[in-house]
mmCIF file of C-alpha atoms and ligand atoms in Angstrom:
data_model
loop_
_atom_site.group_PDB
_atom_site.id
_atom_site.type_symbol
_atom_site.label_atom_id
_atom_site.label_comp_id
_atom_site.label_asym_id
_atom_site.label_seq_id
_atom_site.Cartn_x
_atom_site.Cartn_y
_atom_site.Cartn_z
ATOM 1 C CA UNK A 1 -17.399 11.801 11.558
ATOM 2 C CA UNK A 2 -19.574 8.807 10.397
ATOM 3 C CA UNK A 3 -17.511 6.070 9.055
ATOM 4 C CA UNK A 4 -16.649 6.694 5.064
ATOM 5 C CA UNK A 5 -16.556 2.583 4.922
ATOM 6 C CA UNK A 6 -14.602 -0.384 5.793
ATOM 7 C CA UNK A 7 -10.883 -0.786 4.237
ATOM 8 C CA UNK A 8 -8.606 -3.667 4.822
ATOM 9 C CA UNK A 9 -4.474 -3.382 4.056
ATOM 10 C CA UNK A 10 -2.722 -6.221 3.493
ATOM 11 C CA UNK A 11 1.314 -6.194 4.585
ATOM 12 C CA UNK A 12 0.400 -3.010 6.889
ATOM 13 C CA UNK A 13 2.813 -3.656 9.627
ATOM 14 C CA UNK A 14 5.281 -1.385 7.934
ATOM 15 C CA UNK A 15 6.154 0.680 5.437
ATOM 16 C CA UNK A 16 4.018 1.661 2.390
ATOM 17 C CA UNK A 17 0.798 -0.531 4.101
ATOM 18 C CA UNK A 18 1.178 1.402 7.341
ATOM 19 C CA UNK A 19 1.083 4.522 5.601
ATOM 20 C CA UNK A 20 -1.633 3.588 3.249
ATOM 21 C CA UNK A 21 -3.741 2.283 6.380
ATOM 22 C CA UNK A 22 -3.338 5.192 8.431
ATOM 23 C CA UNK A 23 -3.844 7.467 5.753
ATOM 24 C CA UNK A 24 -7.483 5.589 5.264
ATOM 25 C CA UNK A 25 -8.595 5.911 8.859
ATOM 26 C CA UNK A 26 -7.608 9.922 8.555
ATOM 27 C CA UNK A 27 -9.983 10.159 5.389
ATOM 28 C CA UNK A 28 -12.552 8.514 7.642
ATOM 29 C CA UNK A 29 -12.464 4.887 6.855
ATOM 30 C CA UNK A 30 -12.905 2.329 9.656
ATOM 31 C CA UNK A 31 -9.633 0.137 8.776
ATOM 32 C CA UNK A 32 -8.487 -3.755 9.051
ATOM 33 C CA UNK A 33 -5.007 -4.113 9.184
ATOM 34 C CA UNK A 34 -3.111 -7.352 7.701
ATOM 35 C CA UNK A 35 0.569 -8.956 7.962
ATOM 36 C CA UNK A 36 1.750 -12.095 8.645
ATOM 37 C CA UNK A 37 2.364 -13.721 12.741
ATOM 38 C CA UNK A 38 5.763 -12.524 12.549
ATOM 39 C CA UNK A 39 4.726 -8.863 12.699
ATOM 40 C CA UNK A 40 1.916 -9.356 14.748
ATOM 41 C CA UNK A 41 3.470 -6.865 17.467
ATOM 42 C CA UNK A 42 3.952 -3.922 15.048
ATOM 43 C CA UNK A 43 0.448 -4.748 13.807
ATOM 44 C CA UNK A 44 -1.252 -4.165 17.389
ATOM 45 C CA UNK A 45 0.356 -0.870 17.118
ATOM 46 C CA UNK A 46 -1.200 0.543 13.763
ATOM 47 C CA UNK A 47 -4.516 -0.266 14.895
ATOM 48 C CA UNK A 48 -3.495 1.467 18.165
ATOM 49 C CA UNK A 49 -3.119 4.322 16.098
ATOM 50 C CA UNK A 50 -6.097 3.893 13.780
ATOM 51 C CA UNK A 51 -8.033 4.278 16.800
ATOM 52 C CA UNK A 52 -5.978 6.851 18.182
ATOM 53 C CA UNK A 53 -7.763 8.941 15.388
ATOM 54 C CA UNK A 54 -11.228 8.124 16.413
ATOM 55 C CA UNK A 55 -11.512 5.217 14.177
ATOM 56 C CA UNK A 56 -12.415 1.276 14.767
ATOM 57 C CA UNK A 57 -9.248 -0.676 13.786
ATOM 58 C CA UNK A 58 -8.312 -4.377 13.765
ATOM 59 C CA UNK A 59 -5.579 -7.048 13.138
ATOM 60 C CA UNK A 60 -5.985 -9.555 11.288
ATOM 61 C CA UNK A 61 -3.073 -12.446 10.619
ATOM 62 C CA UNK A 62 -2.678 -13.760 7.658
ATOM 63 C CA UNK A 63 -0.137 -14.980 4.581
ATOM 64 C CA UNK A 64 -1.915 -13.633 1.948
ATOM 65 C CA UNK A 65 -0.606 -16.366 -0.271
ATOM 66 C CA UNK A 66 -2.394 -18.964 1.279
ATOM 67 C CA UNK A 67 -6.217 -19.482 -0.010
ATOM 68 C CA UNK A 68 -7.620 -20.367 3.296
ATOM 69 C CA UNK A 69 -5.984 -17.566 5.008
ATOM 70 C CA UNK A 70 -6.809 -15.032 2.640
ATOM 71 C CA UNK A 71 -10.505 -16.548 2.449
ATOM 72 C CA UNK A 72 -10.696 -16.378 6.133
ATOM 73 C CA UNK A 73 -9.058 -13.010 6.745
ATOM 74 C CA UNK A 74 -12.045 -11.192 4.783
ATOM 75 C CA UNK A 75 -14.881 -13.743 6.426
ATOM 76 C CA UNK A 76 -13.321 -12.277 9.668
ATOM 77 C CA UNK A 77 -13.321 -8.613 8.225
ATOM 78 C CA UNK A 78 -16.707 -9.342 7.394
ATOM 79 C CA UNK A 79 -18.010 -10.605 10.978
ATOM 80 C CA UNK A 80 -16.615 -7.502 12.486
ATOM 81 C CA UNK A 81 -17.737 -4.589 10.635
ATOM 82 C CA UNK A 82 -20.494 -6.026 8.567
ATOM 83 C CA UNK A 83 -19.036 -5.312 5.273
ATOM 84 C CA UNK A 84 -16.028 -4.457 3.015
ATOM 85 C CA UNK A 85 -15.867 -1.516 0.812
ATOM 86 C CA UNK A 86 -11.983 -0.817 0.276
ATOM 87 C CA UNK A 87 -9.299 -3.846 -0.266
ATOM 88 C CA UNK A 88 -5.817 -2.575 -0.891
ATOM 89 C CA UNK A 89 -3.474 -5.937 -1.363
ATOM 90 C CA UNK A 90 -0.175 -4.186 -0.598
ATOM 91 C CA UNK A 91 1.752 -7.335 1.274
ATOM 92 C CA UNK A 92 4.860 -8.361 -1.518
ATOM 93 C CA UNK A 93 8.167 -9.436 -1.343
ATOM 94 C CA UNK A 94 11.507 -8.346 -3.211
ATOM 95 C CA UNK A 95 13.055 -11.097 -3.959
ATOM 96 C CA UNK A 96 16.294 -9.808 -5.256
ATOM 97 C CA UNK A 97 18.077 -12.823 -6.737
ATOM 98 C CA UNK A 98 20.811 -13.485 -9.127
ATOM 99 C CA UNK A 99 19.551 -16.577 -11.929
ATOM 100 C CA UNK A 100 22.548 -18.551 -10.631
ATOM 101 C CA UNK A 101 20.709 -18.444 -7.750
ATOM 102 C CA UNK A 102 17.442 -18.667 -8.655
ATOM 103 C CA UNK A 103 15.737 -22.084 -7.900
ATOM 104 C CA UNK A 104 12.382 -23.081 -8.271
ATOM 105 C CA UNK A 105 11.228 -22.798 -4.754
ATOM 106 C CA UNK A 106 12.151 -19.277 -4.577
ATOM 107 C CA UNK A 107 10.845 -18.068 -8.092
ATOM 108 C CA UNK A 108 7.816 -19.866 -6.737
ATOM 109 C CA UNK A 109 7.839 -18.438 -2.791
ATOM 110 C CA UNK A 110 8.413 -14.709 -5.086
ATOM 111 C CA UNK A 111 5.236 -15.395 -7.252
ATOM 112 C CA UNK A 112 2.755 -16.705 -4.703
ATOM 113 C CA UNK A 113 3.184 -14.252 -2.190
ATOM 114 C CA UNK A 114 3.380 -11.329 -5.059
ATOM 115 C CA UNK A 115 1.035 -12.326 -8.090
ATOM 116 C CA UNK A 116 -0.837 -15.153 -6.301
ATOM 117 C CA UNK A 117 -1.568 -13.296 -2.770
ATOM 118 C CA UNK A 118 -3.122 -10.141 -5.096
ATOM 119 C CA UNK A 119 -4.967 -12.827 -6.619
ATOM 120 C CA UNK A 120 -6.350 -13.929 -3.753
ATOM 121 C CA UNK A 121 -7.187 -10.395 -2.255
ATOM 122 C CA UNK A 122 -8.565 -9.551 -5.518
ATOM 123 C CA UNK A 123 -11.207 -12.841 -5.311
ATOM 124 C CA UNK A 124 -12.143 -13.042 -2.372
ATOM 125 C CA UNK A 125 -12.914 -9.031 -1.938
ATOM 126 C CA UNK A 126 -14.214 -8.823 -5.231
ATOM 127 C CA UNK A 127 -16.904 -11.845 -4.558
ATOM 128 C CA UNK A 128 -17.975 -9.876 -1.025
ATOM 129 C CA UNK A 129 -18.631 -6.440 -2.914
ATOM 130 C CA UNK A 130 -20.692 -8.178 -5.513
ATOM 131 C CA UNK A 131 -22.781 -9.573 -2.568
ATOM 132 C CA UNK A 132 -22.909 -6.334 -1.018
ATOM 133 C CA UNK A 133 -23.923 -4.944 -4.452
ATOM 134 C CA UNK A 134 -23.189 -1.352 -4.178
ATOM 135 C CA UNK A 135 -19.537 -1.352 -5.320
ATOM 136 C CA UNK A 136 -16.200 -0.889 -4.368
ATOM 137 C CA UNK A 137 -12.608 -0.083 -4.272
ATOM 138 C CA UNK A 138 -9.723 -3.293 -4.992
ATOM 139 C CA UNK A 139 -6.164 -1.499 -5.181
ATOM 140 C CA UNK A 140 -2.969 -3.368 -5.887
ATOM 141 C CA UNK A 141 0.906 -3.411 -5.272
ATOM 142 C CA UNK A 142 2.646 -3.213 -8.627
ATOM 143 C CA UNK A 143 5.689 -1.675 -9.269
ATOM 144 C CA UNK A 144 7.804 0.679 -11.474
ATOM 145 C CA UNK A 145 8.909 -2.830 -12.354
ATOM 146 C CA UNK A 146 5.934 -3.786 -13.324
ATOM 147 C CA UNK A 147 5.795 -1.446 -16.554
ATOM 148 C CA UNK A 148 9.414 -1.868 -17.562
ATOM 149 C CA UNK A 149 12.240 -4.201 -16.173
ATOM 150 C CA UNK A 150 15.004 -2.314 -14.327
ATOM 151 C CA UNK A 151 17.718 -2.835 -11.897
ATOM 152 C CA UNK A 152 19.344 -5.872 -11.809
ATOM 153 C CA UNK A 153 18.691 -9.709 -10.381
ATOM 154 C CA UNK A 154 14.960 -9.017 -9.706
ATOM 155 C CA UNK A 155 13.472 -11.069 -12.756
ATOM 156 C CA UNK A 156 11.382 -13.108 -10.248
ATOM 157 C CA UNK A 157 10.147 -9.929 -8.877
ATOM 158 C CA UNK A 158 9.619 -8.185 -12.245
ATOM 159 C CA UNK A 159 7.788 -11.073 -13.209
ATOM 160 C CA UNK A 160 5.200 -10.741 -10.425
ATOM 161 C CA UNK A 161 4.644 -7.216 -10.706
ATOM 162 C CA UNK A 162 3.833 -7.669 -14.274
ATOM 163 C CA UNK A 163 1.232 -10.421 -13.200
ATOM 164 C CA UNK A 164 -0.232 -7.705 -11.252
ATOM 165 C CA UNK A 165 -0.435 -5.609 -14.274
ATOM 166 C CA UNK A 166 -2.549 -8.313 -15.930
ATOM 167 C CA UNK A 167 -4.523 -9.348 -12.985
ATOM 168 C CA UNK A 168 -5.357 -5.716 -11.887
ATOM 169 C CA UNK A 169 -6.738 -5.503 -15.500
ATOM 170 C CA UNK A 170 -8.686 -8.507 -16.112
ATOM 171 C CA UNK A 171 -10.268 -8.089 -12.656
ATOM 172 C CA UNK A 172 -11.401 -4.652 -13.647
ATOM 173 C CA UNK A 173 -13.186 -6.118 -16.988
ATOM 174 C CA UNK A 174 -15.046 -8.728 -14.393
ATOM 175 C CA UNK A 175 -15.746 -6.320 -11.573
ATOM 176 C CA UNK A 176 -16.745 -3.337 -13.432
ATOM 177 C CA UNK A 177 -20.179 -4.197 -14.257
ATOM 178 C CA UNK A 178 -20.809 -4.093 -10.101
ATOM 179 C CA UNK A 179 -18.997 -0.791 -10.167
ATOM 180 C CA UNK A 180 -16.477 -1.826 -7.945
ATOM 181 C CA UNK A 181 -13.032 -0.507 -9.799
ATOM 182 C CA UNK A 182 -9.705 -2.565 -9.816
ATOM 183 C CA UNK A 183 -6.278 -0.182 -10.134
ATOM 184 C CA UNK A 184 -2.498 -0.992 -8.903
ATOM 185 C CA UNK A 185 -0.258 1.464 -7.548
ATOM 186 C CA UNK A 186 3.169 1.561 -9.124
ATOM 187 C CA UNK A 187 5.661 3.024 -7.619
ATOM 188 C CA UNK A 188 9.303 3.947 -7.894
ATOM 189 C CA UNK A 189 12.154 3.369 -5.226
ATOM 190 C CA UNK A 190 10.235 4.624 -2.115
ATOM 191 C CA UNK A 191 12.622 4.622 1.554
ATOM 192 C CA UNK A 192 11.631 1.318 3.243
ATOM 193 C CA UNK A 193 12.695 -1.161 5.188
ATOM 194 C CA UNK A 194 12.272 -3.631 2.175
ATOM 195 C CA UNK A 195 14.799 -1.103 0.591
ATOM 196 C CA UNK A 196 17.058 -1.103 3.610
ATOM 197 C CA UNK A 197 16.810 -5.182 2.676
ATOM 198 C CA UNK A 198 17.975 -5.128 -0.268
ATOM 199 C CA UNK A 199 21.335 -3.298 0.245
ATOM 200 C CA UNK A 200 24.252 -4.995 0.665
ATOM 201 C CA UNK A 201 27.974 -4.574 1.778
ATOM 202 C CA UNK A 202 28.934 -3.895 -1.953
ATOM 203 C CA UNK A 203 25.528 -1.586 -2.510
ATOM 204 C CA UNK A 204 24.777 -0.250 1.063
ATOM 205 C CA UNK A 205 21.662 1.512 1.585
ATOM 206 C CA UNK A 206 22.351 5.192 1.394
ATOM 207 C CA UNK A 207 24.386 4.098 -2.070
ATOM 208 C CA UNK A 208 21.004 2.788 -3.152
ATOM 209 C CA UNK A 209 19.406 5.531 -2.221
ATOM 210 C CA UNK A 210 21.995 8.141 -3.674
ATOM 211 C CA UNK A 211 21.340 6.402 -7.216
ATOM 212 C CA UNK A 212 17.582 6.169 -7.078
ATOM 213 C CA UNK A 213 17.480 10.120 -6.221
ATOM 214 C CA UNK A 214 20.244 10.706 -9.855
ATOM 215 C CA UNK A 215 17.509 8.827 -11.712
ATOM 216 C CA UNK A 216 14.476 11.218 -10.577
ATOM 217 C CA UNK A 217 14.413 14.645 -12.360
ATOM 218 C CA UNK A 218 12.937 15.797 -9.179
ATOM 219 C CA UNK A 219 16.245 14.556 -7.260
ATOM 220 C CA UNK A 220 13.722 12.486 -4.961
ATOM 221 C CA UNK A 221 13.341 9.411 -3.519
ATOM 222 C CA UNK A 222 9.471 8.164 -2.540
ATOM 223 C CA UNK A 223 8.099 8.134 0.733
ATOM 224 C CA UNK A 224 5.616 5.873 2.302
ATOM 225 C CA UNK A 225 2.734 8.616 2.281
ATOM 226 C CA UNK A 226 3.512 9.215 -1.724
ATOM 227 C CA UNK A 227 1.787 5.912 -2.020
ATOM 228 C CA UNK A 228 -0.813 6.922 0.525
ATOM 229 C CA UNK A 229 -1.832 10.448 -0.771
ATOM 230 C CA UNK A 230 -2.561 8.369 -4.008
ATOM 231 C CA UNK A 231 -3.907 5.426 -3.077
ATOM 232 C CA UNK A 232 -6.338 7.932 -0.629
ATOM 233 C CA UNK A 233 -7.673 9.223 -4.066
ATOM 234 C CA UNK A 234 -8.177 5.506 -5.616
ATOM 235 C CA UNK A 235 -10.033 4.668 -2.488
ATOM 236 C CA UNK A 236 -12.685 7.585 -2.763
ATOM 237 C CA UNK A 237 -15.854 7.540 -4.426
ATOM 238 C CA UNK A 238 -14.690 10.783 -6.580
ATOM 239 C CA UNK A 239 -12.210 8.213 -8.242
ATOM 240 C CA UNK A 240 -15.321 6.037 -9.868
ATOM 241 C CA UNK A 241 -14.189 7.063 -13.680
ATOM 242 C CA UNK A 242 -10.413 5.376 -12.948
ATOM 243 C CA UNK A 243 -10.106 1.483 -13.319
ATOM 244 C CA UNK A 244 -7.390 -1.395 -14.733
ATOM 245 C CA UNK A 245 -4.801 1.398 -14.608
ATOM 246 C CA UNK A 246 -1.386 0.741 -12.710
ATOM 247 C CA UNK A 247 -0.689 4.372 -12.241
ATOM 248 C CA UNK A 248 2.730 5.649 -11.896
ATOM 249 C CA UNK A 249 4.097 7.193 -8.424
ATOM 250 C CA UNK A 250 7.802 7.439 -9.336
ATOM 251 C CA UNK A 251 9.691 11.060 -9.219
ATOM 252 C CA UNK A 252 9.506 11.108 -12.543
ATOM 253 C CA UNK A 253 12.045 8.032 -13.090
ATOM 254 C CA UNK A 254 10.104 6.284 -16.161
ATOM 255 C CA UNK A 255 7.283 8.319 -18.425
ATOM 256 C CA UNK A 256 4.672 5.748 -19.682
HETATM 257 P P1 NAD B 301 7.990 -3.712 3.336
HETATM 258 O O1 NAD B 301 8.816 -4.943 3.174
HETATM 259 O O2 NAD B 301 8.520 -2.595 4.134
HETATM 260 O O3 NAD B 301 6.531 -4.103 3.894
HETATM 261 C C1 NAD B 301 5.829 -5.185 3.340
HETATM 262 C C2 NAD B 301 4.956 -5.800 4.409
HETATM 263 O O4 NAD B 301 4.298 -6.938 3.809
HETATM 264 C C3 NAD B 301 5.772 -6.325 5.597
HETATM 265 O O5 NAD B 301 5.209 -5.857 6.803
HETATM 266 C C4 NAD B 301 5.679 -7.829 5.448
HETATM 267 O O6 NAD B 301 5.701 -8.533 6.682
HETATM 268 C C5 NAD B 301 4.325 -8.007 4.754
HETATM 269 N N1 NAD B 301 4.248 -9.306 4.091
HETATM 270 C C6 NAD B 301 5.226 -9.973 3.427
HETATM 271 N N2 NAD B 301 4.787 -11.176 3.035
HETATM 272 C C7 NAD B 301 3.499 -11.267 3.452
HETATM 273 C C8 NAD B 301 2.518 -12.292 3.355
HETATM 274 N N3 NAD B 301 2.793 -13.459 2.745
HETATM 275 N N4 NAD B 301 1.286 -12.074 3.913
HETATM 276 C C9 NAD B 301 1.004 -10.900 4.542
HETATM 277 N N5 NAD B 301 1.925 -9.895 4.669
HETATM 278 C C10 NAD B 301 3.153 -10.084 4.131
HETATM 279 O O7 NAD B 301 7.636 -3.243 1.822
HETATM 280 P P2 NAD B 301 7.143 -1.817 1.254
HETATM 281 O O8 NAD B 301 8.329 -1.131 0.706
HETATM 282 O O9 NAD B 301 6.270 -1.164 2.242
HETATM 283 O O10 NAD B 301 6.305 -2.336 -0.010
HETATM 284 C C11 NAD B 301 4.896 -2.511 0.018
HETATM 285 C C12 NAD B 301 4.451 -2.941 -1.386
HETATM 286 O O11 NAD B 301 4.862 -1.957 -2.344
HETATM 287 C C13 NAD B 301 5.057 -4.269 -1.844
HETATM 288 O O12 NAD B 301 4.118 -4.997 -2.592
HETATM 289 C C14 NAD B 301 6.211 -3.817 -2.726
HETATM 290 O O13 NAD B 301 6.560 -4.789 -3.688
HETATM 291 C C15 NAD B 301 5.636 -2.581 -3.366
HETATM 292 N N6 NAD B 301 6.667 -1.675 -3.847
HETATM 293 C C16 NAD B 301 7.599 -1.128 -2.998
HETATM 294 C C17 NAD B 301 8.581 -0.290 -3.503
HETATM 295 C C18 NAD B 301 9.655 0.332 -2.648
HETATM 296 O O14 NAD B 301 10.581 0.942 -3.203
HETATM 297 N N7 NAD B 301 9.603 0.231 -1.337
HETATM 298 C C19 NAD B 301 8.617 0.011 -4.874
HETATM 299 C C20 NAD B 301 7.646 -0.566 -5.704
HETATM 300 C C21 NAD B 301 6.678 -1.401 -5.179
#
């Protein structure tokens, strides 16, 4: 199959980015895979498996919340395939923190690699599709949390997501006019290691995921390839009349 385009994942060493990444190369997309040096190993292995499927794949290293290394990580995307078509900034952090605890550095750490690393995705993608000038696709990472606050001890979090809200929009006002369209994925509690993270002796993983299924009328929790069966949509060209929308992939745990 000729290649539907080239589509670069940030944070797609695991979890929801994995998913999304391989999901891409099986809809034909040639796919550049991002996470940061400590995941390097698992990242070898997606693109292992993106060409496993008969697709070109490639690492690239990077903390998205770093200007340089976001700016470089598409030049290098660029070099290899030519182009970019599809950006889907997934990478975030939870950041599950009581305000006693709560300092500056970490509300900070929490918002650059969250709101300020989709920021950067969202730039420096956006300003290679306008060069290209035919277009494109820029997803984002936001979160049930970033419609309505819930749980507790994740204001930091909360905070971010709702930045993507407003970035995701405002980038879609800009972009638009080059018919590249900007939307954010928001999804409930889907089964990932950054949920496995979060638990703790008093709220142990299977107790978190217990409570998340009682809040879904459905009685589900989210997988990894919930994300990717939507974000597959937002990434084709039938999706052009969709943009600035963070749409909702929850169980049915919050109606917006
Ligand atoms: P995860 O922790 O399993 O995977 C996130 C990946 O991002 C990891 O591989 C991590 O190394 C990478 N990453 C972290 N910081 C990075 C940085 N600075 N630069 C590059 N990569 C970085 O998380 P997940 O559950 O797969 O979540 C993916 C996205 O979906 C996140 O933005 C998360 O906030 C969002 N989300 C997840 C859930 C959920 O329940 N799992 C719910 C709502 C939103």
């Amino acid at each position: 199959m000729p290649s539907k385009g080239i589509a670069l994942v940030t944070g797609a060493a695991r979890g929801i980015g994995k998913a999304i990444a391989l999901r891409l190369a099986d809809d034909g997309f040639d796919v550049a895979v991002n996470d940061i040096s400590a995941n390097s190993e698992a990242l070898a292995k997606v693109v292992d498996e993106i060409e496993t499927k008969g697709r070109a794949g490639s690492a690239h290293v990077a903390d998205v919340s770093l200007d340089e290394q976001v700016r470089g990580m598409v030049e290098q995307v660029v070099e290899t395939y030519g182009r970019l078509d599809v950006m889907v900034a997934n990478a975030g952090i939870a950041g599950i923190i009581p305000v006693a605890e709560m300092t500056s550095d970490k509300w900070d750490h929490v918002m650059d690699v969250n709101a300020k690393g989709t920021f950067l995705c969202y730039k420096y993608a956006g300003m290679q599709m306008i060069k290209q000038g035919n277009g494109g696709r820029i997803i984002g990472a936001s979160s049930i949390y970033g419609k309505q606050a819930g749980g507790a001890v994740n204001f930091a979090y909360t905070a971010s997501k709702f930045a993507i809200r407003g970035l995701t929009q405002a980038a879609a006002l800009e972009f638009g006019p080059h018919g590249i369209t900007v939307n954010a994925y928001a999804p409930g509690a889907i089964d990932t290691d950054m949920l496995a993270e979060v638990a703790t002796e008093d709220n142990p993983h299977q107790a978190i995921i217990e409570s998340f299924k009682k809040q879904s009328p459905l009685g589900l929790i989210g997988v990894p390839a919930d994300i990717a069966n939507m974000v597959s949509f937002i990434a084709s060209k039938e999706s052009q009349f969709i943009t600035g929308t963070q749409i909702s992939v929850n169980g049915g745990t919050f109606f917006d």
